[in-house]
Amino acid sequence: MQLKRPLAASFAAARTCSQEKGSQVIQVDIPEPVKSVLNVLESGGYEAYCVGGCVRDSLLGRVPEDWDAATSALPEETMALFPGRAFPTGLQHGTVTVREGSLRVEVTTFRTDGTYADSRHPDSVTFTRLLEDDLSRRDFTVNAMAVDLQDQLTDPFGGQSDLREGILRCVGDPEKRFSEDALRILRCLRFSAALGFSVEAETARGLRSCRELLRGIAAERVQVELTKLLCGFAAAETLREFPEVVGTVLPELLPMVGFDQHSRYHCYDVWEHTLHALDAVPAEPVLRWAVLLHDAGKPACFTRDERGGHFYGHPAVSAQIADAILGRLKFDNATREAVTTLVLWHDRDIPRTEKGVRRALMKLGETRMRQLTEVKRADNLGQAPEFRTRLRELERGTQILDGLLTQNACFSLKQLAVSGRDLMELGFRGPEIGTALNRLLSAVVDGDLPNETAALLSAARAQDFLSV
């Protein structure tokens, strides 16, 4: 797997001042509240460091989302140093959360882990006073570094070198690391996609050999890691490299890999088309999931004749597959509905006319319409170059959409100039009200009626209105 991007320039924000292996002086912009926590721990006679992802991100010139600390203080000793501000959020693993101003800092005692019977959590932990013992239990070298208040970097496993080279490498034996906690398999792929790092050869072999352990991971955790993976700038490249690993938790994707479409419109197989489309859509969860799954039903729908390959009905089958996957991974209903709708509509032709766009708006709403345009654009960019002509049509549709919205065109019941109360005054009751409102909205959208109260009520009064 090739390095996805050069990283040397990223280290400008965290300048290395001395180059001794395992112990280096760097400059990391630690927030004042975090410094305060480390100061209190050090003043109490304990060692204290920023560790893990915050150190990694700082060295890459990124702003860390969270700041975690590790200390030689035992949990009860940490609690005693921060009366009223420390909360036992994971005492069995040595973790105390300290409130410092607007920040919450997780402070964890140096520890070593016992066996992992469930391939997820250690059966026991042993507290230690040695930082290197704690770093040696961590997943990847780039996450196994620590920095103190004196800007001293502790890096016993070459994490900074791997950062410079853009490499993900397990600390110690990869199979042991992945067997301890199978979620690390997806975390590795997520880091690869998000950072653009390649996976070191032994670590890649460990990913593949341990992938069946993923079947025992909670669906919610799989969902989070896969979503972060998909939103990484190098998601397509990571999926291309490890389809069999991702396919362990998303087996519905595997039939797509290498499936020849036998179509002049497609220069890629179904999987490669999907990955090229994924690269072309904005890194938003709903859009990335919709593009990943938009053609999942193609292999099951394939037919071939003298004109080539066909996939009649594949959007509906793909939507069924998407719904099953999202349900299995415990997605919320709103995301599930959004993704399956986009998959179902991705191949549907929407006429580039005001009436056509109005009708689509009535069924989808503005947000979903704009998302659908992004999915359709990405889908077209994943086709053979000579057939990427739909891009101009999509742009035309967007122009019509923008024009309709500027005109405040009516496409929803809340914009309709009459309400259910108005129809009740005309004598409509029960389900008749909803039927009548939808019929009036359709007439307005089609241009058969103006969105004016008098005209709509006049139409509703017609004797045969509900029977039409």
GROMACS .gro file of C-alpha atoms in nm:
model
  468
    1MET     CA    1   0.000   0.000   0.000
    2GLN     CA    2   0.154   0.332  -0.106
    3LEU     CA    3   0.182   0.640   0.114
    4LYS     CA    4  -0.121   0.854   0.045
    5ARG     CA    5   0.024   1.197   0.112
    6PRO     CA    6   0.354   1.361   0.212
    7LEU     CA    7   0.367   1.447   0.581
    8ALA     CA    8   0.697   1.622   0.642
    9ALA     CA    9   0.544   1.970   0.630
   10SER     CA   10   0.295   1.875   0.902
   11PHE     CA   11   0.570   1.869   1.162
   12ALA     CA   12   0.635   2.245   1.142
   13ALA     CA   13   0.377   2.308   1.416
   14ALA     CA   14   0.558   2.076   1.659
   15ARG     CA   15   0.927   2.145   1.605
   16THR     CA   16   1.170   1.879   1.723
   17CYS     CA   17   1.460   2.039   1.906
   18SER     CA   18   1.670   1.733   1.992
   19GLN     CA   19   1.685   1.403   1.810
   20GLU     CA   20   1.772   1.142   2.073
   21LYS     CA   21   1.580   0.820   2.017
   22GLY     CA   22   1.300   0.768   2.267
   23SER     CA   23   1.341   1.104   2.437
   24GLN     CA   24   1.312   1.431   2.247
   25VAL     CA   25   1.230   1.792   2.320
   26ILE     CA   26   0.940   1.926   2.114
   27GLN     CA   27   0.704   2.220   2.118
   28VAL     CA   28   0.339   2.129   2.168
   29ASP     CA   29   0.068   2.388   2.232
   30ILE     CA   30  -0.094   2.232   2.538
   31PRO     CA   31  -0.410   2.422   2.645
   32GLU     CA   32  -0.383   2.609   2.973
   33PRO     CA   33  -0.649   2.397   3.152
   34VAL     CA   34  -0.459   2.080   3.060
   35LYS     CA   35  -0.133   2.237   3.176
   36SER     CA   36  -0.304   2.318   3.504
   37VAL     CA   37  -0.403   1.954   3.557
   38LEU     CA   38  -0.051   1.833   3.479
   39ASN     CA   39   0.093   2.097   3.713
   40VAL     CA   40  -0.123   1.983   4.004
   41LEU     CA   41  -0.017   1.620   3.948
   42GLU     CA   42   0.352   1.712   3.923
   43SER     CA   43   0.328   1.937   4.230
   44GLY     CA   44   0.185   1.639   4.417
   45GLY     CA   45   0.503   1.447   4.341
   46TYR     CA   46   0.373   1.240   4.049
   47GLU     CA   47   0.470   1.208   3.685
   48ALA     CA   48   0.211   1.344   3.443
   49TYR     CA   49   0.198   1.348   3.061
   50CYS     CA   50  -0.030   1.419   2.770
   51VAL     CA   51  -0.062   1.089   2.584
   52GLY     CA   52  -0.203   0.923   2.277
   53GLY     CA   53  -0.407   1.096   2.008
   54CYS     CA   54  -0.354   1.450   2.133
   55VAL     CA   55   0.023   1.407   2.101
   56ARG     CA   56  -0.014   1.248   1.758
   57ASP     CA   57  -0.238   1.525   1.630
   58SER     CA   58  -0.017   1.797   1.775
   59LEU     CA   59   0.285   1.655   1.597
   60LEU     CA   60   0.083   1.657   1.274
   61GLY     CA   61  -0.005   2.023   1.323
   62ARG     CA   62  -0.368   1.942   1.394
   63VAL     CA   63  -0.584   2.071   1.679
   64PRO     CA   64  -0.665   1.773   1.904
   65GLU     CA   65  -1.031   1.707   1.978
   66ASP     CA   66  -0.952   1.570   2.324
   67TRP     CA   67  -0.662   1.588   2.567
   68ASP     CA   68  -0.586   1.274   2.769
   69ALA     CA   69  -0.335   1.254   3.049
   70ALA     CA   70  -0.146   0.963   3.203
   71THR     CA   71   0.007   0.972   3.546
   72SER     CA   72   0.196   0.768   3.801
   73ALA     CA   73  -0.068   0.872   4.059
   74LEU     CA   74  -0.314   0.603   4.159
   75PRO     CA   75  -0.682   0.685   4.098
   76GLU     CA   76  -0.749   0.767   4.462
   77GLU     CA   77  -0.441   0.988   4.468
   78THR     CA   78  -0.566   1.176   4.162
   79MET     CA   79  -0.909   1.218   4.323
   80ALA     CA   80  -0.750   1.362   4.636
   81LEU     CA   81  -0.557   1.623   4.434
   82PHE     CA   82  -0.873   1.760   4.271
   83PRO     CA   83  -1.140   1.776   4.543
   84GLY     CA   84  -1.481   1.851   4.398
   85ARG     CA   85  -1.345   1.851   4.041
   86ALA     CA   86  -1.255   1.486   3.989
   87PHE     CA   87  -1.507   1.217   3.900
   88PRO     CA   88  -1.451   0.840   3.891
   89THR     CA   89  -1.546   0.761   3.530
   90GLY     CA   90  -1.351   0.436   3.495
   91LEU     CA   91  -1.185   0.345   3.823
   92GLN     CA   92  -1.149  -0.022   3.728
   93HIS     CA   93  -0.920   0.092   3.448
   94GLY     CA   94  -0.762   0.373   3.647
   95THR     CA   95  -0.948   0.661   3.481
   96VAL     CA   96  -1.058   0.977   3.657
   97THR     CA   97  -1.213   1.274   3.474
   98VAL     CA   98  -1.102   1.614   3.600
   99ARG     CA   99  -1.307   1.926   3.534
  100GLU     CA  100  -1.079   2.220   3.463
  101GLY     CA  101  -1.259   2.529   3.340
  102SER     CA  102  -1.453   2.437   3.027
  103LEU     CA  103  -1.246   2.125   2.962
  104ARG     CA  104  -1.284   1.769   3.083
  105VAL     CA  105  -0.948   1.594   3.104
  106GLU     CA  106  -0.931   1.214   3.137
  107VAL     CA  107  -0.648   1.122   3.371
  108THR     CA  108  -0.549   0.755   3.370
  109THR     CA  109  -0.297   0.581   3.593
  110PHE     CA  110  -0.005   0.410   3.419
  111ARG     CA  111  -0.112   0.049   3.380
  112THR     CA  112  -0.053  -0.283   3.213
  113ASP     CA  113  -0.340  -0.498   3.089
  114GLY     CA  114  -0.416  -0.859   3.163
  115THR     CA  115  -0.575  -1.106   2.921
  116TYR     CA  116  -0.866  -1.011   2.694
  117ALA     CA  117  -1.116  -1.298   2.707
  118ASP     CA  118  -1.379  -1.107   2.508
  119SER     CA  119  -1.136  -0.959   2.250
  120ARG     CA  120  -1.246  -0.614   2.361
  121HIS     CA  121  -1.178  -0.537   2.729
  122PRO     CA  122  -0.895  -0.645   2.958
  123ASP     CA  123  -1.001  -0.894   3.226
  124SER     CA  124  -0.779  -0.710   3.472
  125VAL     CA  125  -0.537  -0.419   3.488
  126THR     CA  126  -0.228  -0.369   3.698
  127PHE     CA  127  -0.126  -0.017   3.795
  128THR     CA  128   0.239   0.072   3.752
  129ARG     CA  129   0.463   0.370   3.820
  130LEU     CA  130   0.644   0.340   3.484
  131LEU     CA  131   0.533   0.537   3.177
  132GLU     CA  132   0.690   0.296   2.929
  133ASP     CA  133   0.487   0.009   3.073
  134ASP     CA  134   0.175   0.209   2.994
  135LEU     CA  135   0.285   0.306   2.643
  136SER     CA  136   0.373  -0.056   2.561
  137ARG     CA  137   0.007  -0.164   2.593
  138ARG     CA  138  -0.119   0.086   2.335
  139ASP     CA  139  -0.236   0.002   1.984
  140PHE     CA  140  -0.014   0.183   1.732
  141THR     CA  141   0.324   0.350   1.757
  142VAL     CA  142   0.177   0.686   1.654
  143ASN     CA  143  -0.055   0.663   1.957
  144ALA     CA  144   0.216   0.546   2.197
  145MET     CA  145   0.389   0.879   2.265
  146ALA     CA  146   0.376   1.111   2.564
  147VAL     CA  147   0.482   1.470   2.628
  148ASP     CA  148   0.524   1.650   2.960
  149LEU     CA  149   0.515   2.014   3.069
  150GLN     CA  150   0.885   2.052   2.990
  151ASP     CA  151   0.812   1.963   2.624
  152GLN     CA  152   0.992   1.633   2.671
  153LEU     CA  153   0.861   1.371   2.426
  154THR     CA  154   0.877   1.005   2.529
  155ASP     CA  155   0.863   0.788   2.219
  156PRO     CA  156   1.001   0.437   2.289
  157PHE     CA  157   0.849   0.272   1.980
  158GLY     CA  158   0.939   0.517   1.702
  159GLY     CA  159   0.598   0.678   1.669
  160GLN     CA  160   0.736   1.011   1.551
  161SER     CA  161   0.933   0.839   1.275
  162ASP     CA  162   0.620   0.651   1.166
  163LEU     CA  163   0.430   0.981   1.163
  164ARG     CA  164   0.690   1.130   0.933
  165GLU     CA  165   0.671   0.829   0.702
  166GLY     CA  166   0.292   0.810   0.718
  167ILE     CA  167   0.287   0.454   0.853
  168LEU     CA  168   0.049   0.275   1.089
  169ARG     CA  169   0.238   0.008   1.284
  170CYS     CA  170   0.123  -0.190   1.584
  171VAL     CA  171   0.314  -0.168   1.911
  172GLY     CA  172   0.457  -0.517   1.943
  173ASP     CA  173   0.299  -0.819   1.776
  174PRO     CA  174   0.002  -0.716   1.556
  175GLU     CA  175  -0.194  -1.038   1.607
  176LYS     CA  176  -0.162  -1.000   1.983
  177ARG     CA  177  -0.274  -0.636   1.968
  178PHE     CA  178  -0.576  -0.716   1.748
  179SER     CA  179  -0.666  -1.028   1.949
  180GLU     CA  180  -0.669  -0.821   2.266
  181ASP     CA  181  -0.915  -0.570   2.122
  182ALA     CA  182  -1.068  -0.647   1.783
  183LEU     CA  183  -1.202  -0.293   1.749
  184ARG     CA  184  -0.841  -0.192   1.686
  185ILE     CA  185  -0.878  -0.353   1.343
  186LEU     CA  186  -1.137  -0.095   1.240
  187ARG     CA  187  -0.951   0.181   1.423
  188CYS     CA  188  -0.648   0.102   1.210
  189LEU     CA  189  -0.850   0.133   0.891
  190ARG     CA  190  -1.014   0.449   1.022
  191PHE     CA  191  -0.676   0.609   1.094
  192SER     CA  192  -0.554   0.503   0.750
  193ALA     CA  193  -0.855   0.671   0.587
  194ALA     CA  194  -0.851   0.982   0.805
  195LEU     CA  195  -0.475   1.043   0.807
  196GLY     CA  196  -0.390   0.903   0.467
  197PHE     CA  197  -0.138   0.662   0.623
  198SER     CA  198  -0.029   0.330   0.478
  199VAL     CA  199  -0.048   0.016   0.693
  200GLU     CA  200   0.284  -0.149   0.766
  201ALA     CA  201   0.314  -0.500   0.615
  202GLU     CA  202   0.308  -0.704   0.939
  203THR     CA  203   0.024  -0.493   1.074
  204ALA     CA  204  -0.170  -0.545   0.749
  205ARG     CA  205  -0.120  -0.921   0.779
  206GLY     CA  206  -0.248  -0.905   1.135
  207LEU     CA  207  -0.556  -0.710   1.023
  208ARG     CA  208  -0.644  -0.977   0.774
  209SER     CA  209  -0.567  -1.279   0.990
  210CYS     CA  210  -0.769  -1.146   1.287
  211ARG     CA  211  -1.061  -0.999   1.095
  212GLU     CA  212  -1.311  -1.268   1.203
  213LEU     CA  213  -1.285  -1.131   1.556
  214LEU     CA  214  -1.482  -0.829   1.434
  215ARG     CA  215  -1.798  -1.039   1.441
  216GLY     CA  216  -1.798  -1.013   1.819
  217ILE     CA  217  -1.782  -0.633   1.835
  218ALA     CA  218  -2.094  -0.437   1.935
  219ALA     CA  219  -2.281  -0.298   1.636
  220GLU     CA  220  -2.278   0.055   1.775
  221ARG     CA  221  -1.897   0.058   1.794
  222VAL     CA  222  -1.869  -0.080   1.441
  223GLN     CA  223  -2.105   0.193   1.321
  224VAL     CA  224  -1.893   0.471   1.472
  225GLU     CA  225  -1.565   0.342   1.332
  226LEU     CA  226  -1.703   0.272   0.983
  227THR     CA  227  -1.861   0.617   0.963
  228LYS     CA  228  -1.534   0.785   1.059
  229LEU     CA  229  -1.353   0.565   0.806
  230LEU     CA  230  -1.596   0.658   0.528
  231CYS     CA  231  -1.556   1.029   0.602
  232GLY     CA  232  -1.177   1.011   0.578
  233PHE     CA  233  -1.017   1.179   0.276
  234ALA     CA  234  -0.846   0.849   0.186
  235ALA     CA  235  -1.153   0.629   0.248
  236ALA     CA  236  -1.167   0.489  -0.105
  237GLU     CA  237  -0.801   0.392  -0.100
  238THR     CA  238  -0.836   0.218   0.236
  239LEU     CA  239  -1.145   0.025   0.123
  240ARG     CA  240  -0.965  -0.071  -0.197
  241GLU     CA  241  -0.677  -0.215   0.005
  242PHE     CA  242  -0.884  -0.404   0.263
  243PRO     CA  243  -1.224  -0.508   0.118
  244GLU     CA  244  -1.210  -0.848   0.287
  245VAL     CA  245  -1.164  -0.682   0.629
  246VAL     CA  246  -1.453  -0.438   0.587
  247GLY     CA  247  -1.651  -0.722   0.428
  248THR     CA  248  -1.637  -0.910   0.757
  249VAL     CA  249  -1.882  -0.661   0.908
  250LEU     CA  250  -2.043  -0.561   0.576
  251PRO     CA  251  -2.059  -0.892   0.385
  252GLU     CA  252  -2.315  -0.742   0.146
  253LEU     CA  253  -2.031  -0.547  -0.017
  254LEU     CA  254  -1.819  -0.846  -0.113
  255PRO     CA  255  -2.019  -0.952  -0.425
  256MET     CA  256  -1.942  -0.605  -0.569
  257VAL     CA  257  -1.566  -0.663  -0.564
  258GLY     CA  258  -1.446  -0.750  -0.915
  259PHE     CA  259  -1.802  -0.773  -1.057
  260ASP     CA  260  -1.768  -0.679  -1.425
  261GLN     CA  261  -2.056  -0.458  -1.538
  262HIS     CA  262  -2.018  -0.544  -1.909
  263SER     CA  263  -2.137  -0.197  -1.997
  264ARG     CA  264  -1.993   0.071  -2.221
  265TYR     CA  265  -2.103   0.324  -1.962
  266HIS     CA  266  -1.874   0.173  -1.703
  267CYS     CA  267  -1.496   0.137  -1.724
  268TYR     CA  268  -1.482  -0.005  -1.369
  269ASP     CA  269  -1.630  -0.307  -1.196
  270VAL     CA  270  -1.907  -0.240  -0.943
  271TRP     CA  271  -1.666  -0.204  -0.648
  272GLU     CA  272  -1.422   0.024  -0.829
  273HIS     CA  273  -1.710   0.235  -0.959
  274THR     CA  274  -1.833   0.270  -0.601
  275LEU     CA  275  -1.488   0.374  -0.475
  276HIS     CA  276  -1.445   0.634  -0.749
  277ALA     CA  277  -1.790   0.771  -0.668
  278LEU     CA  278  -1.703   0.775  -0.297
  279ASP     CA  279  -1.400   0.990  -0.373
  280ALA     CA  280  -1.626   1.236  -0.559
  281VAL     CA  281  -1.889   1.299  -0.291
  282PRO     CA  282  -1.851   1.537   0.008
  283ALA     CA  283  -1.730   1.374   0.330
  284GLU     CA  284  -2.066   1.383   0.508
  285PRO     CA  285  -2.191   1.061   0.675
  286VAL     CA  286  -2.527   1.038   0.495
  287LEU     CA  287  -2.370   1.103   0.155
  288ARG     CA  288  -2.077   0.866   0.207
  289TRP     CA  289  -2.301   0.582   0.327
  290ALA     CA  290  -2.545   0.640   0.040
  291VAL     CA  291  -2.269   0.624  -0.220
  292LEU     CA  292  -2.108   0.320  -0.058
  293LEU     CA  293  -2.438   0.130  -0.079
  294HIS     CA  294  -2.602   0.278  -0.390
  295ASP     CA  295  -2.506  -0.015  -0.615
  296ALA     CA  296  -2.494  -0.293  -0.355
  297GLY     CA  297  -2.790  -0.460  -0.529
  298LYS     CA  298  -2.630  -0.472  -0.873
  299PRO     CA  299  -2.477  -0.822  -0.855
  300ALA     CA  300  -2.815  -0.973  -0.762
  301CYS     CA  301  -2.990  -0.791  -1.050
  302PHE     CA  302  -2.742  -0.862  -1.329
  303THR     CA  303  -2.860  -0.978  -1.669
  304ARG     CA  304  -2.678  -0.974  -2.001
  305ASP     CA  305  -2.782  -0.970  -2.365
  306GLU     CA  306  -2.635  -0.864  -2.699
  307ARG     CA  307  -2.636  -0.502  -2.581
  308GLY     CA  308  -2.431  -0.573  -2.270
  309GLY     CA  309  -2.495  -0.592  -1.896
  310HIS     CA  310  -2.812  -0.466  -1.728
  311PHE     CA  311  -2.913  -0.415  -1.367
  312TYR     CA  312  -3.287  -0.364  -1.387
  313GLY     CA  313  -3.441  -0.281  -1.051
  314HIS     CA  314  -3.110  -0.251  -0.869
  315PRO     CA  315  -3.193   0.077  -0.685
  316ALA     CA  316  -3.479  -0.093  -0.497
  317VAL     CA  317  -3.264  -0.395  -0.411
  318SER     CA  318  -2.978  -0.168  -0.307
  319ALA     CA  319  -3.216   0.028  -0.083
  320GLN     CA  320  -3.329  -0.294   0.084
  321ILE     CA  321  -2.967  -0.392   0.145
  322ALA     CA  322  -2.887  -0.045   0.278
  323ASP     CA  323  -3.183  -0.054   0.515
  324ALA     CA  324  -3.079  -0.396   0.646
  325ILE     CA  325  -2.719  -0.283   0.703
  326LEU     CA  326  -2.813   0.043   0.873
  327GLY     CA  327  -3.064  -0.136   1.093
  328ARG     CA  328  -2.808  -0.400   1.192
  329LEU     CA  329  -2.558  -0.127   1.281
  330LYS     CA  330  -2.814   0.053   1.501
  331PHE     CA  331  -2.830   0.378   1.304
  332ASP     CA  332  -3.090   0.629   1.412
  333ASN     CA  333  -3.410   0.633   1.209
  334ALA     CA  334  -3.340   0.972   1.048
  335THR     CA  335  -3.006   0.858   0.904
  336ARG     CA  336  -3.153   0.527   0.797
  337GLU     CA  337  -3.439   0.699   0.613
  338ALA     CA  338  -3.209   0.953   0.449
  339VAL     CA  339  -2.959   0.697   0.319
  340THR     CA  340  -3.217   0.449   0.189
  341THR     CA  341  -3.410   0.729   0.015
  342LEU     CA  342  -3.096   0.850  -0.163
  343VAL     CA  343  -3.007   0.496  -0.267
  344LEU     CA  344  -3.360   0.435  -0.398
  345TRP     CA  345  -3.359   0.760  -0.598
  346HIS     CA  346  -2.998   0.766  -0.718
  347ASP     CA  347  -3.078   0.633  -1.066
  348ARG     CA  348  -3.419   0.797  -1.108
  349ASP     CA  349  -3.445   1.056  -1.382
  350ILE     CA  350  -3.580   1.392  -1.264
  351PRO     CA  351  -3.682   1.607  -1.563
  352ARG     CA  352  -3.491   1.933  -1.579
  353THR     CA  353  -3.813   2.135  -1.589
  354GLU     CA  354  -3.985   2.343  -1.323
  355LYS     CA  355  -4.262   2.086  -1.303
  356GLY     CA  356  -4.018   1.797  -1.274
  357VAL     CA  357  -3.812   1.965  -1.005
  358ARG     CA  358  -4.125   2.079  -0.818
  359ARG     CA  359  -4.255   1.721  -0.813
  360ALA     CA  360  -3.923   1.590  -0.677
  361LEU     CA  361  -3.917   1.870  -0.418
  362MET     CA  362  -4.267   1.774  -0.306
  363LYS     CA  363  -4.153   1.417  -0.239
  364LEU     CA  364  -3.804   1.481  -0.109
  365GLY     CA  365  -3.777   1.833   0.029
  366GLU     CA  366  -3.488   2.071  -0.031
  367THR     CA  367  -3.226   1.901   0.188
  368ARG     CA  368  -3.276   1.558   0.036
  369MET     CA  369  -3.290   1.705  -0.316
  370ARG     CA  370  -2.951   1.868  -0.271
  371GLN     CA  371  -2.807   1.550  -0.123
  372LEU     CA  372  -2.947   1.353  -0.416
  373THR     CA  373  -2.776   1.588  -0.659
  374GLU     CA  374  -2.443   1.521  -0.485
  375VAL     CA  375  -2.499   1.144  -0.502
  376LYS     CA  376  -2.597   1.159  -0.869
  377ARG     CA  377  -2.295   1.375  -0.949
  378ALA     CA  378  -2.061   1.131  -0.773
  379ASP     CA  379  -2.228   0.836  -0.946
  380ASN     CA  380  -2.170   0.997  -1.286
  381LEU     CA  381  -1.808   1.080  -1.204
  382GLY     CA  382  -1.754   0.710  -1.133
  383GLN     CA  383  -1.855   0.615  -1.487
  384ALA     CA  384  -1.650   0.600  -1.806
  385PRO     CA  385  -1.521   0.953  -1.887
  386GLU     CA  386  -1.702   0.974  -2.221
  387PHE     CA  387  -2.038   0.927  -2.045
  388ARG     CA  388  -1.999   1.191  -1.776
  389THR     CA  389  -2.246   1.414  -1.956
  390ARG     CA  390  -2.508   1.417  -1.680
  391LEU     CA  391  -2.304   1.673  -1.487
  392ARG     CA  392  -2.442   1.955  -1.704
  393GLU     CA  393  -2.796   1.824  -1.657
  394LEU     CA  394  -2.748   1.813  -1.281
  395GLU     CA  395  -2.623   2.170  -1.284
  396ARG     CA  396  -2.932   2.272  -1.481
  397GLY     CA  397  -3.153   2.099  -1.224
  398THR     CA  398  -2.976   2.284  -0.942
  399GLN     CA  399  -3.033   2.616  -1.119
  400ILE     CA  400  -3.405   2.540  -1.148
  401LEU     CA  401  -3.415   2.436  -0.782
  402ASP     CA  402  -3.245   2.758  -0.673
  403GLY     CA  403  -3.486   2.962  -0.887
  404LEU     CA  404  -3.792   2.793  -0.738
  405LEU     CA  405  -3.667   2.850  -0.385
  406THR     CA  406  -3.593   3.213  -0.462
  407GLN     CA  407  -3.952   3.249  -0.584
  408ASN     CA  408  -4.074   3.075  -0.266
  409ALA     CA  409  -4.246   2.820  -0.486
  410CYS     CA  410  -4.492   2.592  -0.310
  411PHE     CA  411  -4.382   2.231  -0.278
  412SER     CA  412  -4.492   2.131   0.073
  413LEU     CA  413  -4.815   2.126   0.273
  414LYS     CA  414  -4.687   2.389   0.514
  415GLN     CA  415  -4.653   2.632   0.220
  416LEU     CA  416  -5.003   2.560   0.088
  417ALA     CA  417  -5.237   2.860   0.109
  418VAL     CA  418  -5.507   2.649   0.278
  419SER     CA  419  -5.496   2.433   0.589
  420GLY     CA  420  -5.683   2.141   0.735
  421ARG     CA  421  -5.892   2.387   0.938
  422ASP     CA  422  -6.006   2.557   0.614
  423LEU     CA  423  -6.117   2.224   0.472
  424MET     CA  424  -6.300   2.130   0.792
  425GLU     CA  425  -6.506   2.446   0.751
  426LEU     CA  426  -6.603   2.316   0.405
  427GLY     CA  427  -6.726   1.991   0.559
  428PHE     CA  428  -6.425   1.766   0.509
  429ARG     CA  429  -6.372   1.512   0.787
  430GLY     CA  430  -6.112   1.259   0.898
  431PRO     CA  431  -5.890   1.107   0.626
  432GLU     CA  432  -6.066   1.323   0.366
  433ILE     CA  433  -5.873   1.625   0.493
  434GLY     CA  434  -5.531   1.473   0.428
  435THR     CA  435  -5.638   1.337   0.091
  436ALA     CA  436  -5.775   1.676  -0.014
  437LEU     CA  437  -5.466   1.867   0.100
  438ASN     CA  438  -5.233   1.635  -0.089
  439ARG     CA  439  -5.450   1.658  -0.399
  440LEU     CA  440  -5.446   2.037  -0.383
  441LEU     CA  441  -5.068   2.040  -0.332
  442SER     CA  442  -5.019   1.817  -0.637
  443ALA     CA  443  -5.231   2.051  -0.846
  444VAL     CA  444  -5.024   2.350  -0.733
  445VAL     CA  445  -4.695   2.170  -0.797
  446ASP     CA  446  -4.812   2.066  -1.144
  447GLY     CA  447  -4.915   2.423  -1.221
  448ASP     CA  448  -5.283   2.337  -1.256
  449LEU     CA  449  -5.382   2.566  -0.968
  450PRO     CA  450  -5.226   2.883  -0.826
  451ASN     CA  451  -5.127   2.872  -0.460
  452GLU     CA  452  -5.403   3.113  -0.365
  453THR     CA  453  -5.662   3.055  -0.093
  454ALA     CA  454  -5.968   3.142  -0.302
  455ALA     CA  455  -5.866   2.924  -0.596
  456LEU     CA  456  -5.782   2.627  -0.373
  457LEU     CA  457  -6.104   2.647  -0.175
  458SER     CA  458  -6.304   2.681  -0.497
  459ALA     CA  459  -6.141   2.364  -0.630
  460ALA     CA  460  -6.207   2.180  -0.304
  461ARG     CA  461  -6.576   2.274  -0.319
  462ALA     CA  462  -6.615   2.102  -0.655
  463GLN     CA  463  -6.861   1.816  -0.622
  464ASP     CA  464  -6.632   1.555  -0.774
  465PHE     CA  465  -6.306   1.684  -0.617
  466LEU     CA  466  -6.223   1.371  -0.412
  467SER     CA  467  -6.332   1.130  -0.683
  468VAL     CA  468  -6.104   1.272  -0.951
   0.00000   0.00000   0.00000
